[in-house]
Coordinates of C-alpha atoms in Angstrom, one line a residue:
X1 CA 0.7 -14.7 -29.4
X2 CA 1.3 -18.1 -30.3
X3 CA 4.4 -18.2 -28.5
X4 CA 3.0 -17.2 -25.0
X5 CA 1.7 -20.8 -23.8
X6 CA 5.6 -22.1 -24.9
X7 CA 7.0 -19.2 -22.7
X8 CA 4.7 -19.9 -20.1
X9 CA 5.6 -23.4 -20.3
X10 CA 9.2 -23.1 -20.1
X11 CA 8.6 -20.6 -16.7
X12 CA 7.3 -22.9 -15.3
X13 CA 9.6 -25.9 -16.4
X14 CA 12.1 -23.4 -15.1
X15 CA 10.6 -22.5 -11.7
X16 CA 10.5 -26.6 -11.2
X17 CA 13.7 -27.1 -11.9
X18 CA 14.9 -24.5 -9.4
X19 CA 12.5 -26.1 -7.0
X20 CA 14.1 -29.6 -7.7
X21 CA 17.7 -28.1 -7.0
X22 CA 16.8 -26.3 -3.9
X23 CA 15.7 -29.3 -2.6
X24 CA 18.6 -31.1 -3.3
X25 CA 20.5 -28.5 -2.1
X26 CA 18.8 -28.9 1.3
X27 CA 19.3 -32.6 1.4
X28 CA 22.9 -32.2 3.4
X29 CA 22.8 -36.1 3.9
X30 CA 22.3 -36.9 0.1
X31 CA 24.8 -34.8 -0.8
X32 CA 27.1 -36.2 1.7
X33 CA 26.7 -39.6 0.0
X34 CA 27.5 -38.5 -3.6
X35 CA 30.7 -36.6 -2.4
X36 CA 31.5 -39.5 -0.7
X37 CA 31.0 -42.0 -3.6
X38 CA 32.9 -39.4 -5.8
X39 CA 35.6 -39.7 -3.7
X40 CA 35.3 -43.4 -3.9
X41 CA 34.8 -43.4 -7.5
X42 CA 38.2 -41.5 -8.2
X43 CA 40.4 -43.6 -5.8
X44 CA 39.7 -46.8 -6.8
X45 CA 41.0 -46.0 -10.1
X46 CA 44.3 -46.4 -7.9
X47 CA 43.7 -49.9 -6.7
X48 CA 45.7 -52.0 -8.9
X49 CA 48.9 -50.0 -8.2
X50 CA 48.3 -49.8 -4.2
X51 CA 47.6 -53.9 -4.7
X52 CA 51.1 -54.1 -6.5
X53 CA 52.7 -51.5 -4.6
X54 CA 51.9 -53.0 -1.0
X55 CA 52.2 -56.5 -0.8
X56 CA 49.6 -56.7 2.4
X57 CA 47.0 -55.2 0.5
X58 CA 45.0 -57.5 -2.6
X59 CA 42.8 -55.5 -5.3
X60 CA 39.4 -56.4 -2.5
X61 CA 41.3 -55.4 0.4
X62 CA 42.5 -52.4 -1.0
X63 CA 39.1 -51.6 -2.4
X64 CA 37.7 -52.1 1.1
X65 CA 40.5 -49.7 2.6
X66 CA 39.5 -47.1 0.4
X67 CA 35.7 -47.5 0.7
X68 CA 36.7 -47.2 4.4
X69 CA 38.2 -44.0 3.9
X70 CA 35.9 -42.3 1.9
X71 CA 32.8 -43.2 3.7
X72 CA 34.3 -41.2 6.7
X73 CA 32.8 -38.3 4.2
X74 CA 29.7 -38.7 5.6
X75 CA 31.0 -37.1 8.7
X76 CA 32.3 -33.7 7.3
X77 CA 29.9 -31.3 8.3
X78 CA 29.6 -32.7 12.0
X79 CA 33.1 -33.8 12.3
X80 CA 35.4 -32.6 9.5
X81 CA 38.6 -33.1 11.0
X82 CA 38.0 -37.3 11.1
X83 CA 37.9 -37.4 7.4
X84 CA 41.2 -35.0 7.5
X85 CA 42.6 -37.5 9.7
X86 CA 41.9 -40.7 7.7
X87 CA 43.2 -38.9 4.4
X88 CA 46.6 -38.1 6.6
X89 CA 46.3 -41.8 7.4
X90 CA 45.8 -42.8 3.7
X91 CA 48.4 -40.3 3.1
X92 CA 51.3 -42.1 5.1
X93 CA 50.1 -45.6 4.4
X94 CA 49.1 -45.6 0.7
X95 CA 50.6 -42.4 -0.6
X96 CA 47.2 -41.8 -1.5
X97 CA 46.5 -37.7 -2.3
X98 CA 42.7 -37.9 -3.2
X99 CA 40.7 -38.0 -0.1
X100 CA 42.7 -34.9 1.5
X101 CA 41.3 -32.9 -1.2
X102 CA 38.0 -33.8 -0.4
X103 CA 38.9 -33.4 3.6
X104 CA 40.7 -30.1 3.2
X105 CA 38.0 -28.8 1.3
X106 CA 35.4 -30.0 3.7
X107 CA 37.0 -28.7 6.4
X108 CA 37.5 -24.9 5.4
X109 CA 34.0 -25.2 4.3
X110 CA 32.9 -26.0 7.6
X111 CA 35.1 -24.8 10.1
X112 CA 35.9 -21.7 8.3
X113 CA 39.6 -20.2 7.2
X114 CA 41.7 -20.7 10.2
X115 CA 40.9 -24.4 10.3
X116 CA 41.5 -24.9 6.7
X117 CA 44.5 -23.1 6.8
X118 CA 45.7 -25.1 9.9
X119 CA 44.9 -28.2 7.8
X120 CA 46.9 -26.9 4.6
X121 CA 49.6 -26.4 6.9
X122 CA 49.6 -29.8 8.7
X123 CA 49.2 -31.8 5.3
X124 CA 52.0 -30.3 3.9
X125 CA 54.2 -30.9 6.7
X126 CA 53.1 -34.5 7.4
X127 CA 53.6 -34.9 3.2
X128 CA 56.8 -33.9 3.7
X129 CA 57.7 -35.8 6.6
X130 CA 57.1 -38.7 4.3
X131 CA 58.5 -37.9 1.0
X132 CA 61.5 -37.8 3.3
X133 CA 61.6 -41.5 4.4
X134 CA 61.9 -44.5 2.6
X135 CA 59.5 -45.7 0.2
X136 CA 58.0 -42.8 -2.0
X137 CA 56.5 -43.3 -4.6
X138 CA 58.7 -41.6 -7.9
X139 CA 55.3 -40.7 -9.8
X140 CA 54.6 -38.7 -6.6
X141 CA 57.8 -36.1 -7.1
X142 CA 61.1 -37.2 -7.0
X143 CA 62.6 -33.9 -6.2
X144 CA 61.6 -31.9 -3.7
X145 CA 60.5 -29.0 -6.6
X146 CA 58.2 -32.0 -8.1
X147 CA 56.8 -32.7 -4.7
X148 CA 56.1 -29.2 -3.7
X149 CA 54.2 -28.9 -7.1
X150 CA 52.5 -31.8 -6.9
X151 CA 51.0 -31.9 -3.2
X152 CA 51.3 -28.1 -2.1
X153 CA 48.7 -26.8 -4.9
X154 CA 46.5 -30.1 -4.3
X155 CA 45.7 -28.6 -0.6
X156 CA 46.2 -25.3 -0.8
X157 CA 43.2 -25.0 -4.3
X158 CA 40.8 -27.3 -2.0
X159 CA 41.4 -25.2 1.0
X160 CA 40.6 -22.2 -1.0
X161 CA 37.5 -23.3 -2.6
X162 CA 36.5 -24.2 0.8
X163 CA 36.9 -21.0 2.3
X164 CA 35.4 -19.6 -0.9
X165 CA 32.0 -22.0 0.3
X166 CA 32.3 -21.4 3.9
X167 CA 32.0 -17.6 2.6
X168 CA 28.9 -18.3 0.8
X169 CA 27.2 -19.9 3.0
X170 CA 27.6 -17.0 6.0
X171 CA 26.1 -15.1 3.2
X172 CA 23.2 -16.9 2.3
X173 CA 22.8 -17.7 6.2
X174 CA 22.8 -13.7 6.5
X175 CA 20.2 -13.3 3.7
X176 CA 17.8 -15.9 5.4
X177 CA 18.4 -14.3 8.5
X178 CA 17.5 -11.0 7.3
X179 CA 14.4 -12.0 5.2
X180 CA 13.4 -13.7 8.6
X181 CA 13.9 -10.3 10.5
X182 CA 12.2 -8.7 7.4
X183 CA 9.2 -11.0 7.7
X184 CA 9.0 -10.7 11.6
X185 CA 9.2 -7.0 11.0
X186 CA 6.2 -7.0 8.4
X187 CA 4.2 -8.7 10.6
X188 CA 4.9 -6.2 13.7
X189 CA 4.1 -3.2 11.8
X190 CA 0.8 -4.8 10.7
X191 CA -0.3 -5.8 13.5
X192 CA 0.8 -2.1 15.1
X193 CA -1.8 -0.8 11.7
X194 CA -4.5 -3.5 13.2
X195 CA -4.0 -2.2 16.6
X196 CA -4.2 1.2 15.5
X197 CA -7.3 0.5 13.3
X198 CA -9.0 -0.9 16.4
X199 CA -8.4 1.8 18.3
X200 CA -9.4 4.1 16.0
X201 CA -12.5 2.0 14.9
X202 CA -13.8 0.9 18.1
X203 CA -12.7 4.0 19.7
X204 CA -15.3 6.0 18.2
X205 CA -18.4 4.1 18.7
X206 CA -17.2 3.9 22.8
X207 CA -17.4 7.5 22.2
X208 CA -20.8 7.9 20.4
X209 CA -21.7 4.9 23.4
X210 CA -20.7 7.8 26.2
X211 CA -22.2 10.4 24.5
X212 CA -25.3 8.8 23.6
X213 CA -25.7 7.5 27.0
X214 CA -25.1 11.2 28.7
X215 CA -27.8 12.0 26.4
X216 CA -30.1 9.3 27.9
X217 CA -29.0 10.1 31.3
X218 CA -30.4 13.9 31.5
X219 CA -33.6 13.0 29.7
X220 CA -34.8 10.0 32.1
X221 CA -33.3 12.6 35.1
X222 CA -34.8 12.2 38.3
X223 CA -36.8 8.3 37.1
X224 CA -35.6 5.0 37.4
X225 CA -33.0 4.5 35.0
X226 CA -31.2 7.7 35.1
X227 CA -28.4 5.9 37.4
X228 CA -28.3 3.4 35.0
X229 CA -27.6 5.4 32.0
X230 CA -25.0 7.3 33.8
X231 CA -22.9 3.8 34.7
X232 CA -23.0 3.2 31.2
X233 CA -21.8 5.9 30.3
X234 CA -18.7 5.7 32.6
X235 CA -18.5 2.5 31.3
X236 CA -17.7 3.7 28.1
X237 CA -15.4 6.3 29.1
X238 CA -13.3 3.8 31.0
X239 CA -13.3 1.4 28.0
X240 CA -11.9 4.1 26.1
X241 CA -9.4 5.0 28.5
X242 CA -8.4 1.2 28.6
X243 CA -8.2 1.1 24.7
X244 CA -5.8 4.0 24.6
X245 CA -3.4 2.5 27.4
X246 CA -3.4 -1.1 26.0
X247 CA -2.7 0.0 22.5
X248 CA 0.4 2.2 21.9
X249 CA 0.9 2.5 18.7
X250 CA -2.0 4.9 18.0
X251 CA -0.7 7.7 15.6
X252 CA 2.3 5.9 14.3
X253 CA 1.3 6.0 10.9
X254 CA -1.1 8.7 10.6
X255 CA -4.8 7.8 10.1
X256 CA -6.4 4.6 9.9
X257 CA -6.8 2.5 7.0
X258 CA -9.4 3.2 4.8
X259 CA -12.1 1.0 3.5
X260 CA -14.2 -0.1 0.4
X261 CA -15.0 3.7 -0.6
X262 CA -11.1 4.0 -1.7
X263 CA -11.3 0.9 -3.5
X264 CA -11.9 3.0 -7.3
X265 CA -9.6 5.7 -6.2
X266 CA -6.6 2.4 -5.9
X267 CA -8.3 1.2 -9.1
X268 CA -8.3 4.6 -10.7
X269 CA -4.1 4.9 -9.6
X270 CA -3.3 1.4 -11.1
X271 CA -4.4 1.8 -14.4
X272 CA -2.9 5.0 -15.0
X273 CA 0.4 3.5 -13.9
X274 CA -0.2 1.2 -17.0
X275 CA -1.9 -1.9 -15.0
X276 CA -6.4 -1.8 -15.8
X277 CA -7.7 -3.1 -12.6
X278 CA -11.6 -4.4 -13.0
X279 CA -13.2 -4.3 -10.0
X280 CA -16.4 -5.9 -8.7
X281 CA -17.4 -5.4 -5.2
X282 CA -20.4 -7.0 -4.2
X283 CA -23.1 -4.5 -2.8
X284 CA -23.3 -6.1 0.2
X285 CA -19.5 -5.6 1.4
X286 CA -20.2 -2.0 2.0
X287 CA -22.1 -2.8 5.0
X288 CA -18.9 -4.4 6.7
X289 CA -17.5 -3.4 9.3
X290 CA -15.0 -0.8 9.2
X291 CA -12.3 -3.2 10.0
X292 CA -13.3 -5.5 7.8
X293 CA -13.2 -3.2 5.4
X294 CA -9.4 -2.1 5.8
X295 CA -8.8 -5.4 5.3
X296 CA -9.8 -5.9 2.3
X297 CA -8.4 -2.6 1.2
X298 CA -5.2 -3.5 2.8
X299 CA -5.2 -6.7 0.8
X300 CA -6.2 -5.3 -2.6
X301 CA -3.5 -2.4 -2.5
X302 CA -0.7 -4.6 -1.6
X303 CA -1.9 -6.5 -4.3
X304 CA -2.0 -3.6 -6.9
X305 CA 1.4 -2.9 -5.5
X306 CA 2.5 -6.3 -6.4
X307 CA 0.9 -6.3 -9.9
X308 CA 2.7 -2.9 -10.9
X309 CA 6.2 -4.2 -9.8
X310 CA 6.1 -8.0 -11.0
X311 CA 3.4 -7.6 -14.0
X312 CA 3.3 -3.9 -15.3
X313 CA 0.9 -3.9 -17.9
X314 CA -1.1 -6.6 -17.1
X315 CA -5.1 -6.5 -16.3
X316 CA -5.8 -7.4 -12.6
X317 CA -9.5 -8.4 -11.3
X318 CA -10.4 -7.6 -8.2
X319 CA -13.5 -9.3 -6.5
X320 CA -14.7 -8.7 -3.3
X321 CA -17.8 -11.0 -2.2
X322 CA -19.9 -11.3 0.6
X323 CA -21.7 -14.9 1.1
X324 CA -23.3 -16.9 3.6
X325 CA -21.4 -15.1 6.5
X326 CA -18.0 -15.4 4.5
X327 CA -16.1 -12.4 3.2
X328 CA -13.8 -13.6 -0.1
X329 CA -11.5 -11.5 -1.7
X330 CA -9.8 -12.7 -4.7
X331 CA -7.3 -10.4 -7.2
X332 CA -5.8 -12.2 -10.0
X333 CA -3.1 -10.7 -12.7
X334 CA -1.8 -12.5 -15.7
X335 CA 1.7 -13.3 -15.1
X336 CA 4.2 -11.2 -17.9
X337 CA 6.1 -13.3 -21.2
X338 CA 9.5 -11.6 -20.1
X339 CA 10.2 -10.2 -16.7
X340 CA 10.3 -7.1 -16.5
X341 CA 13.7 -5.5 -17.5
X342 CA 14.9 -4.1 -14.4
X343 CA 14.2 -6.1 -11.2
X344 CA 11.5 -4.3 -8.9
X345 CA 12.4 -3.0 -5.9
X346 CA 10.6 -5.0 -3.1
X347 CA 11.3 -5.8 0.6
X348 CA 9.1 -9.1 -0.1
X349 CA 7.1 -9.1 3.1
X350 CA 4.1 -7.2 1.5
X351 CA 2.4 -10.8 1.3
X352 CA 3.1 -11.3 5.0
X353 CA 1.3 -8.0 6.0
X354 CA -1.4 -9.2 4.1
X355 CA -1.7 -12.7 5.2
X356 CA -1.2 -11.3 9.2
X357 CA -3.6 -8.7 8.4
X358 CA -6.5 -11.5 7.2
X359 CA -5.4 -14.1 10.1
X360 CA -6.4 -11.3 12.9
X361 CA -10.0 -11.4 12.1
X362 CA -10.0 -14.9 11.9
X363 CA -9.7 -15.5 8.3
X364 CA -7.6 -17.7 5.8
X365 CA -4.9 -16.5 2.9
X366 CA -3.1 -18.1 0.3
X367 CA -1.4 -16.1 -2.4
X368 CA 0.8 -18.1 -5.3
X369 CA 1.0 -18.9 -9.3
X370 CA -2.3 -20.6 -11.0
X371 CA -2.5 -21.6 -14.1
X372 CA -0.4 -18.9 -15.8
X373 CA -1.5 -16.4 -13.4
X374 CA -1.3 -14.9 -10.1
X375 CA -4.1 -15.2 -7.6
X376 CA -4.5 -13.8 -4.0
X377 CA -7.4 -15.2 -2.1
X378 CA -8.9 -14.5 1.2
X379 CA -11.7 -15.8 3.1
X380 CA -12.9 -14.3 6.4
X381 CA -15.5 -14.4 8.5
X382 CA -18.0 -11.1 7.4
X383 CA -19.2 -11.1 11.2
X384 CA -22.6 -8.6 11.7
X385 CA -23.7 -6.0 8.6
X386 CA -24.7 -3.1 9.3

């Protein structure tokens, strides 16, 4: 027991940390600048021999070449091939082989395999050209089975851990896209349970309306407000028909949702699939409306849901209040020591449906980590109680 607050704390050291490097991942400029300066960093430890070796250059002028050269690094995701070029330039002039690792890699990475291969290709060839003129230098391969060594597995590693990153990324951009469509879906097939739940909802008392208002017709027959009576109740029937045309997903998932009465029966489920569930629902809620209502039982059994997969075992309190015209829900779960041995299988977009479903009737969600545990809170309006 006394090493849950220390687990906790590490989680959340943890978490913080990813949250640091995700943001740093996302800062493309930043990065851009450190690769840049690395470059820098590794080629000016060849400054004194390009001073001695080219008498037009001085240790500061060949410094300033070189900062030159690597600071067209900051271009490589928008322009890739300029810093290719410069390292060809650098290449000829200098003899120098470190910035055309950093441009071959950055130019499979971002204009995929066929460019880096092209560039592999090019480098080689334009290395070649000039390990066949005058002017060499020895430490760079004498023979043509030291040069090959030396410069062909220089471009042709960087090319492949570029292509290797190019390849990740297409993934990762693949996984955002499909938790995007994912989400986008979530929040279609909610709003499709809203519509349905209006329909169904809605539907019914237009029906009792029409009925209610036939009734009312034949007993005030043949007095005053017998033709008024009967427009209402053609009224009502054309509402209805209206509702059924405008919303067409009626009877795609079966019934409507139900409302606070199946509240114990979700409670009941939980805890004998291992998570207790307390739950306190103010009197009052029962006199919401009935989409209120499947609100708050959407919310609290995508929230069991949630519990069972992330924190099996773990109590979760369910509260449903009803205050000065606001409706809160709040269900909270202690988040687990360990997580769980297997990873749960999850789509992720339960949240989303829950957070769409509370934003249609006007009302505010957050869910998220607090204090060791994880809360779900929704406020809406409560509108009239019956």
């Amino acid at each position: 027991m006394h090493d849950r607050p220390a687990a906790q704390a590490i989680r959340r050291a943890t978490a913080a940390g990813r949250r640091l490097a995700g943001r740093w991942a996302r800062t493309a400029g930043l990065l851009d600048l450190v690769t840049a300066l690395s470059a820098l960093a590794l080629m000016s430890l060849d400054v004194p021999g390009l001073a001695a070796a080219d008498n037009s250059l001085t240790g500061s002028t060949a410094a300033l070449v070189l900062t030159a050269g690597a600071a067209s690094l900051l271009l490589r995701r928008a322009a890739p091939w300029l810093p290719y070029a410069v390292a060809l330039l650098l290449l000829g002039w200098l003899h120098e082989l470190t910035l055309v690792q950093f441009a071959l890699y950055s130019l499979a990475r971002y204009r995929g395999r066929r460019a880096g291969t092209l560039g592999v290709l090019g480098y080689v060839a334009f290395a070649y050209a000039m390990f066949l003129l005058p002017g060499w230098p020895p430490h760079r391969g004498e023979t043509l089975s030291e040069f090959l060594s030396l410069v062909v597995p220089i471009g042709v590693l960087a090319a492949g851990v570029g292509v290797a990153a190019n390849r990740q990324d297409l993934v990762r951009a693949l996984e955002t896209q499909r938790a995007e469509t994912d989400m986008l879906h979530a929040v279609q097939q909610e709003r499709a349970r809203i519509a349905r739940d209006v329909h169904d909802f809605v539907g019914r008392e237009l029906t009792l309306l029409s009925v209610r208002s036939q009734v009312l017709a034949r007993r005030a027959e043949g007095g005053p407000f017998a033709d008024g009576f009967e427009e209402l109740s053609e009224t009502a029937r054309s509402a209805h028909r209206m509702l059924n045309e405008i919303i067409v997903q009626r009877g795609v998932d079966g019934a409507p949702t139900p409302g606070l009465d199946a509240l114990p029966e979700l409670a009941e489920r939980s805890g004998r699939a291992g998570s207790p569930v307390e739950l306190l629902v103010a009197p009052a809620a029962h006199r919401l409306s009935p989409l209120r209502q499947a609100a708050v039982h959407r919310v609290v059994q995508e929230c069991l849901t949630n519990a069972a997969k992330h924190a099996p075992g773990e109590r979760v309190t369910v509260r449903v209040e009803v205050a000065d015209g606001r409706l809160g829900i709040a269900v909270r779960n202690a988040l687990p020591v360990a997580a769980p041995a297997s990873a749960p299988v999850s789509s992720g977009s339960g949240t989303t449906g829950m957070a769409e479903r509370v934003r249609a009737v006007g009302g505010e969600f957050s869910a998220g980590p607090v204090d060791g545990a994880y809360e779900v809170v929704a406020c809406l309006p409560a509108g009239e109680l019956s």
